[in-house]
Short mmCIF file of C-alpha atoms in Angstrom, two decimals:
data_model
loop_
_atom_site.label_atom_id
_atom_site.label_comp_id
_atom_site.label_asym_id
_atom_site.label_seq_id
_atom_site.Cartn_x
_atom_site.Cartn_y
_atom_site.Cartn_z
CA UNK A 138 19.96 4.35 18.74
CA UNK A 139 19.00 7.39 20.80
CA UNK A 140 16.49 7.34 23.63
CA UNK A 141 14.02 9.54 21.76
CA UNK A 142 14.16 7.24 18.75
CA UNK A 143 13.54 4.18 20.92
CA UNK A 144 10.54 5.86 22.50
CA UNK A 145 9.21 6.84 19.08
CA UNK A 146 9.53 3.28 17.80
CA UNK A 147 7.90 1.81 20.90
CA UNK A 148 5.08 4.35 20.72
CA UNK A 149 4.63 3.64 17.01
CA UNK A 150 4.32 -0.09 17.70
CA UNK A 151 1.68 0.50 20.38
CA UNK A 152 -0.26 2.91 18.19
CA UNK A 153 -0.05 0.43 15.33
CA UNK A 154 -1.48 -2.37 17.44
CA UNK A 155 -4.36 -0.15 18.58
CA UNK A 156 -4.98 1.14 15.05
CA UNK A 157 -5.00 -2.42 13.73
CA UNK A 158 -7.80 -3.30 16.13
CA UNK A 159 -9.72 -0.16 15.26
CA UNK A 160 -9.40 -0.90 11.54
CA UNK A 161 -10.68 -4.44 12.04
CA UNK A 162 -13.75 -3.13 13.87
CA UNK A 163 -14.31 -0.46 11.22
CA UNK A 164 -14.23 -3.02 8.42
CA UNK A 165 -16.86 -5.08 10.21
CA UNK A 166 -19.18 -2.04 10.38
CA UNK A 167 -19.07 -1.17 6.68
CA UNK A 168 -22.19 -1.57 4.57
CA UNK A 169 -20.59 -4.57 2.91
CA UNK A 170 -18.87 -5.52 6.12
CA UNK A 171 -15.75 -7.65 6.23
CA UNK A 172 -15.10 -9.70 9.35
CA UNK A 173 -11.44 -10.48 10.02
CA UNK A 174 -10.30 -12.56 12.96
CA UNK A 175 -8.48 -10.73 15.78
CA UNK A 176 -4.71 -10.75 15.79
CA UNK A 177 -3.24 -10.41 12.28
CA UNK A 178 -4.31 -6.78 11.76
CA UNK A 179 -3.03 -5.70 15.16
CA UNK A 180 0.27 -7.57 14.86
CA UNK A 181 0.79 -6.59 11.23
CA UNK A 182 0.29 -2.88 11.73
CA UNK A 183 2.38 -2.88 14.91
CA UNK A 184 5.23 -4.52 12.96
CA UNK A 185 4.99 -2.20 9.95
CA UNK A 186 4.72 0.89 12.15
CA UNK A 187 7.78 -0.15 14.11
CA UNK A 188 9.82 -0.90 10.98
CA UNK A 189 8.67 2.26 9.26
CA UNK A 190 9.57 4.47 12.21
CA UNK A 191 12.92 2.74 12.69
CA UNK A 192 14.05 2.80 9.06
CA UNK A 193 12.64 6.25 8.25
CA UNK A 194 13.46 8.02 11.52
CA UNK A 195 14.48 11.60 10.80
CA UNK A 196 13.35 11.45 7.18
CA UNK A 197 10.64 13.79 5.88
CA UNK A 198 8.68 10.94 4.29
CA UNK A 199 8.17 8.94 7.50
CA UNK A 200 4.50 9.98 7.57
CA UNK A 201 3.98 8.73 4.02
CA UNK A 202 5.59 5.42 4.93
CA UNK A 203 3.32 4.96 7.93
CA UNK A 204 0.27 5.77 5.80
CA UNK A 205 1.36 3.19 3.22
CA UNK A 206 1.80 0.63 5.99
CA UNK A 207 -1.68 1.34 7.31
CA UNK A 208 -3.19 0.81 3.86
CA UNK A 209 -1.10 -2.33 3.33
CA UNK A 210 -2.44 -3.99 6.47
CA UNK A 211 -6.00 -2.67 6.16
CA UNK A 212 -6.60 -3.63 2.56
CA UNK A 213 -4.46 -6.75 2.19
CA UNK A 214 -6.46 -8.77 4.71
CA UNK A 215 -9.71 -7.95 2.92
CA UNK A 216 -8.33 -8.61 -0.57
CA UNK A 217 -6.71 -11.91 0.38
CA UNK A 218 -9.80 -13.23 2.17
CA UNK A 219 -12.65 -11.71 0.14
CA UNK A 220 -10.93 -10.76 -3.16
CA UNK A 221 -12.15 -7.16 -3.10
CA UNK A 222 -11.02 -3.74 -1.91
CA UNK A 223 -13.66 -1.73 0.02
CA UNK A 224 -14.62 1.58 -1.60
CA UNK A 225 -14.87 3.16 1.83
CA UNK A 226 -11.11 2.65 2.23
CA UNK A 227 -9.79 3.07 -1.32
CA UNK A 228 -11.79 6.22 -2.08
CA UNK A 229 -11.05 7.78 1.30
CA UNK A 230 -7.34 6.99 0.96
CA UNK A 231 -6.89 9.29 -2.04
CA UNK A 232 -7.65 12.63 -0.34
CA UNK A 233 -5.80 11.44 2.75
CA UNK A 234 -2.70 10.71 0.69
CA UNK A 235 -3.04 14.04 -1.12
CA UNK A 236 -3.11 15.94 2.19
CA UNK A 237 -0.14 13.93 3.50
CA UNK A 238 1.91 14.61 0.38
CA UNK A 239 1.13 18.33 0.35
CA UNK A 240 1.92 18.66 4.07
CA UNK A 241 5.24 16.87 3.53
CA UNK A 242 6.11 19.25 0.70
CA UNK A 243 5.16 22.32 2.75
CA UNK A 244 6.95 21.25 5.93
CA UNK A 245 10.06 19.94 4.18
CA UNK A 246 10.58 21.75 0.86
CA UNK A 247 12.65 19.77 -1.61
CA UNK A 248 11.80 16.40 -0.07
CA UNK A 249 9.91 15.39 -3.22
CA UNK A 250 7.91 16.68 -6.15
CA UNK A 251 4.21 17.54 -6.11
CA UNK A 252 3.96 17.68 -9.93
CA UNK A 253 5.56 14.23 -10.16
CA UNK A 254 3.08 12.92 -7.58
CA UNK A 255 0.07 14.31 -9.47
CA UNK A 256 1.26 13.12 -12.88
CA UNK A 257 2.09 9.66 -11.54
CA UNK A 258 -1.33 9.31 -9.93
CA UNK A 259 -3.13 10.36 -13.12
CA UNK A 260 -0.96 8.23 -15.41
CA UNK A 261 -1.30 5.08 -13.31
CA UNK A 262 -5.06 5.55 -13.03
CA UNK A 263 -5.34 5.91 -16.82
CA UNK A 264 -3.30 2.75 -17.46
CA UNK A 265 -5.11 0.64 -14.87
CA UNK A 266 -8.54 1.93 -15.91
CA UNK A 267 -7.75 1.11 -19.53
CA UNK A 268 -6.70 -2.41 -18.61
CA UNK A 269 -9.88 -2.85 -16.58
CA UNK A 270 -12.05 -1.74 -19.50
CA UNK A 271 -10.34 -4.24 -21.79
CA UNK A 272 -10.78 -7.12 -19.36
CA UNK A 273 -11.84 -7.37 -15.73
CA UNK A 274 -9.61 -10.43 -15.44
CA UNK A 275 -6.61 -8.17 -16.07
CA UNK A 276 -7.47 -5.51 -13.53
CA UNK A 277 -10.22 -5.26 -10.92
CA UNK A 278 -12.18 -2.11 -10.12
CA UNK A 279 -10.75 -2.00 -6.61
CA UNK A 280 -7.19 -1.90 -7.97
CA UNK A 281 -8.18 0.95 -10.32
CA UNK A 282 -9.56 2.93 -7.36
CA UNK A 283 -6.48 2.21 -5.25
CA UNK A 284 -3.71 2.97 -7.74
CA UNK A 285 -4.00 6.82 -7.77
CA UNK A 286 -3.26 6.84 -4.04
CA UNK A 287 -0.16 4.73 -4.52
CA UNK A 288 0.83 6.89 -7.47
CA UNK A 289 0.70 9.99 -5.28
CA UNK A 290 2.84 8.43 -2.55
CA UNK A 291 5.46 6.89 -4.84
CA UNK A 292 5.38 9.68 -7.41
CA UNK A 293 6.23 12.24 -4.75
CA UNK A 294 9.65 10.59 -4.59
CA UNK A 295 10.26 10.27 -8.33
CA UNK A 296 9.14 8.41 -11.46
CA UNK A 297 11.85 5.83 -10.74
CA UNK A 298 10.17 5.05 -7.41
CA UNK A 299 6.89 4.45 -9.24
CA UNK A 300 8.50 2.06 -11.71
CA UNK A 301 10.34 0.20 -8.97
CA UNK A 302 7.19 -0.06 -6.85
CA UNK A 303 5.31 -1.57 -9.79
CA UNK A 304 8.19 -3.95 -10.48
CA UNK A 305 8.17 -5.14 -6.87
CA UNK A 306 4.40 -5.53 -7.04
CA UNK A 307 4.33 -7.67 -10.16
CA UNK A 308 7.36 -9.74 -9.18
CA UNK A 309 5.94 -10.47 -5.71
CA UNK A 310 2.53 -11.24 -7.21
CA UNK A 311 4.11 -13.66 -9.68
CA UNK A 312 6.06 -15.39 -6.91
CA UNK A 313 2.89 -15.80 -4.84
CA UNK A 314 1.13 -17.30 -7.84
CA UNK A 315 4.00 -19.72 -8.52
CA UNK A 316 4.13 -20.83 -4.89
CA UNK A 317 0.36 -21.28 -4.85
CA UNK A 318 0.55 -23.43 -7.97
CA UNK A 319 3.44 -25.45 -6.57
CA UNK A 320 1.59 -26.32 -3.37
CA UNK A 321 -1.68 -26.77 -5.29
CA UNK A 322 -3.53 -24.05 -3.44
CA UNK A 323 -4.05 -22.22 -6.74
CA UNK A 324 -4.91 -23.28 -10.27
CA UNK A 325 -4.01 -21.71 -13.60
CA UNK A 326 -7.40 -20.00 -13.76
CA UNK A 327 -7.39 -18.84 -10.11
CA UNK A 328 -7.83 -15.13 -9.40
CA UNK A 329 -4.73 -13.64 -7.78
CA UNK A 330 -5.37 -10.53 -5.63
CA UNK A 331 -3.14 -7.74 -6.94
CA UNK A 332 -3.89 -5.19 -4.22
CA UNK A 333 -1.52 -6.60 -1.56
CA UNK A 334 1.37 -6.72 -4.06
CA UNK A 335 0.76 -3.12 -5.18
CA UNK A 336 0.62 -1.97 -1.58
CA UNK A 337 3.78 -3.89 -0.73
CA UNK A 338 5.68 -2.30 -3.61
CA UNK A 339 4.61 1.18 -2.50
CA UNK A 340 5.57 0.55 1.12
CA UNK A 341 8.99 -0.85 0.21
CA UNK A 342 10.07 2.10 -1.95
CA UNK A 343 8.88 4.56 0.69
CA UNK A 344 11.15 2.88 3.24
CA UNK A 345 14.19 4.14 1.29
CA UNK A 346 13.19 7.54 -0.13
CA UNK A 347 16.77 8.82 -0.39
CA UNK A 348 17.44 6.29 -3.13
CA UNK A 349 14.82 7.77 -5.44
CA UNK A 350 14.23 11.47 -4.72
CA UNK A 351 15.20 13.61 -7.67
CA UNK A 352 16.17 10.67 -9.89
CA UNK A 353 14.70 10.28 -13.37
#
């Protein structure tokens, strides 16, 4: 590991810790404020920033990975504690992700596909919105507002990345539900937050972009 890479990872960890604190304070100031206890946000974002920088160092999609990590930490804490995803974050994340994807394509041509990103975002939104209209117990409004952002990030890599991200999301969500039932923290009719699992699936596939770019 080169000196510059070590410095980048260390700096990313420090920035992550500071950003985690800033996010926690921001959430508390929202109109429907969410108060999270100090510590988990700072430690979580520091860890994800460090891992993202380390595993994606030198790759054009490192910025997308860090953005996915930020959303994972920011939204998961709220969804797990309060079972909702703040509009201020989910709606603002979409244009942010769009700018990040376009910048990545401009700075590193051939690193992904903008048409694939746009189509994936629209297709996932249509599917999730349809499921939500059929039954709110199937899909919450917050998940519907979040999924286009994840579609942009994963779709920029390829359709395979989108499918794998969704697979990771639903498998991890099912495992959480089974563990919760086994330890009697959940019941068969308990609501299981889907947002953290969707965010985790997106972050995982972005860690290894070379495995999916250009594959159908």
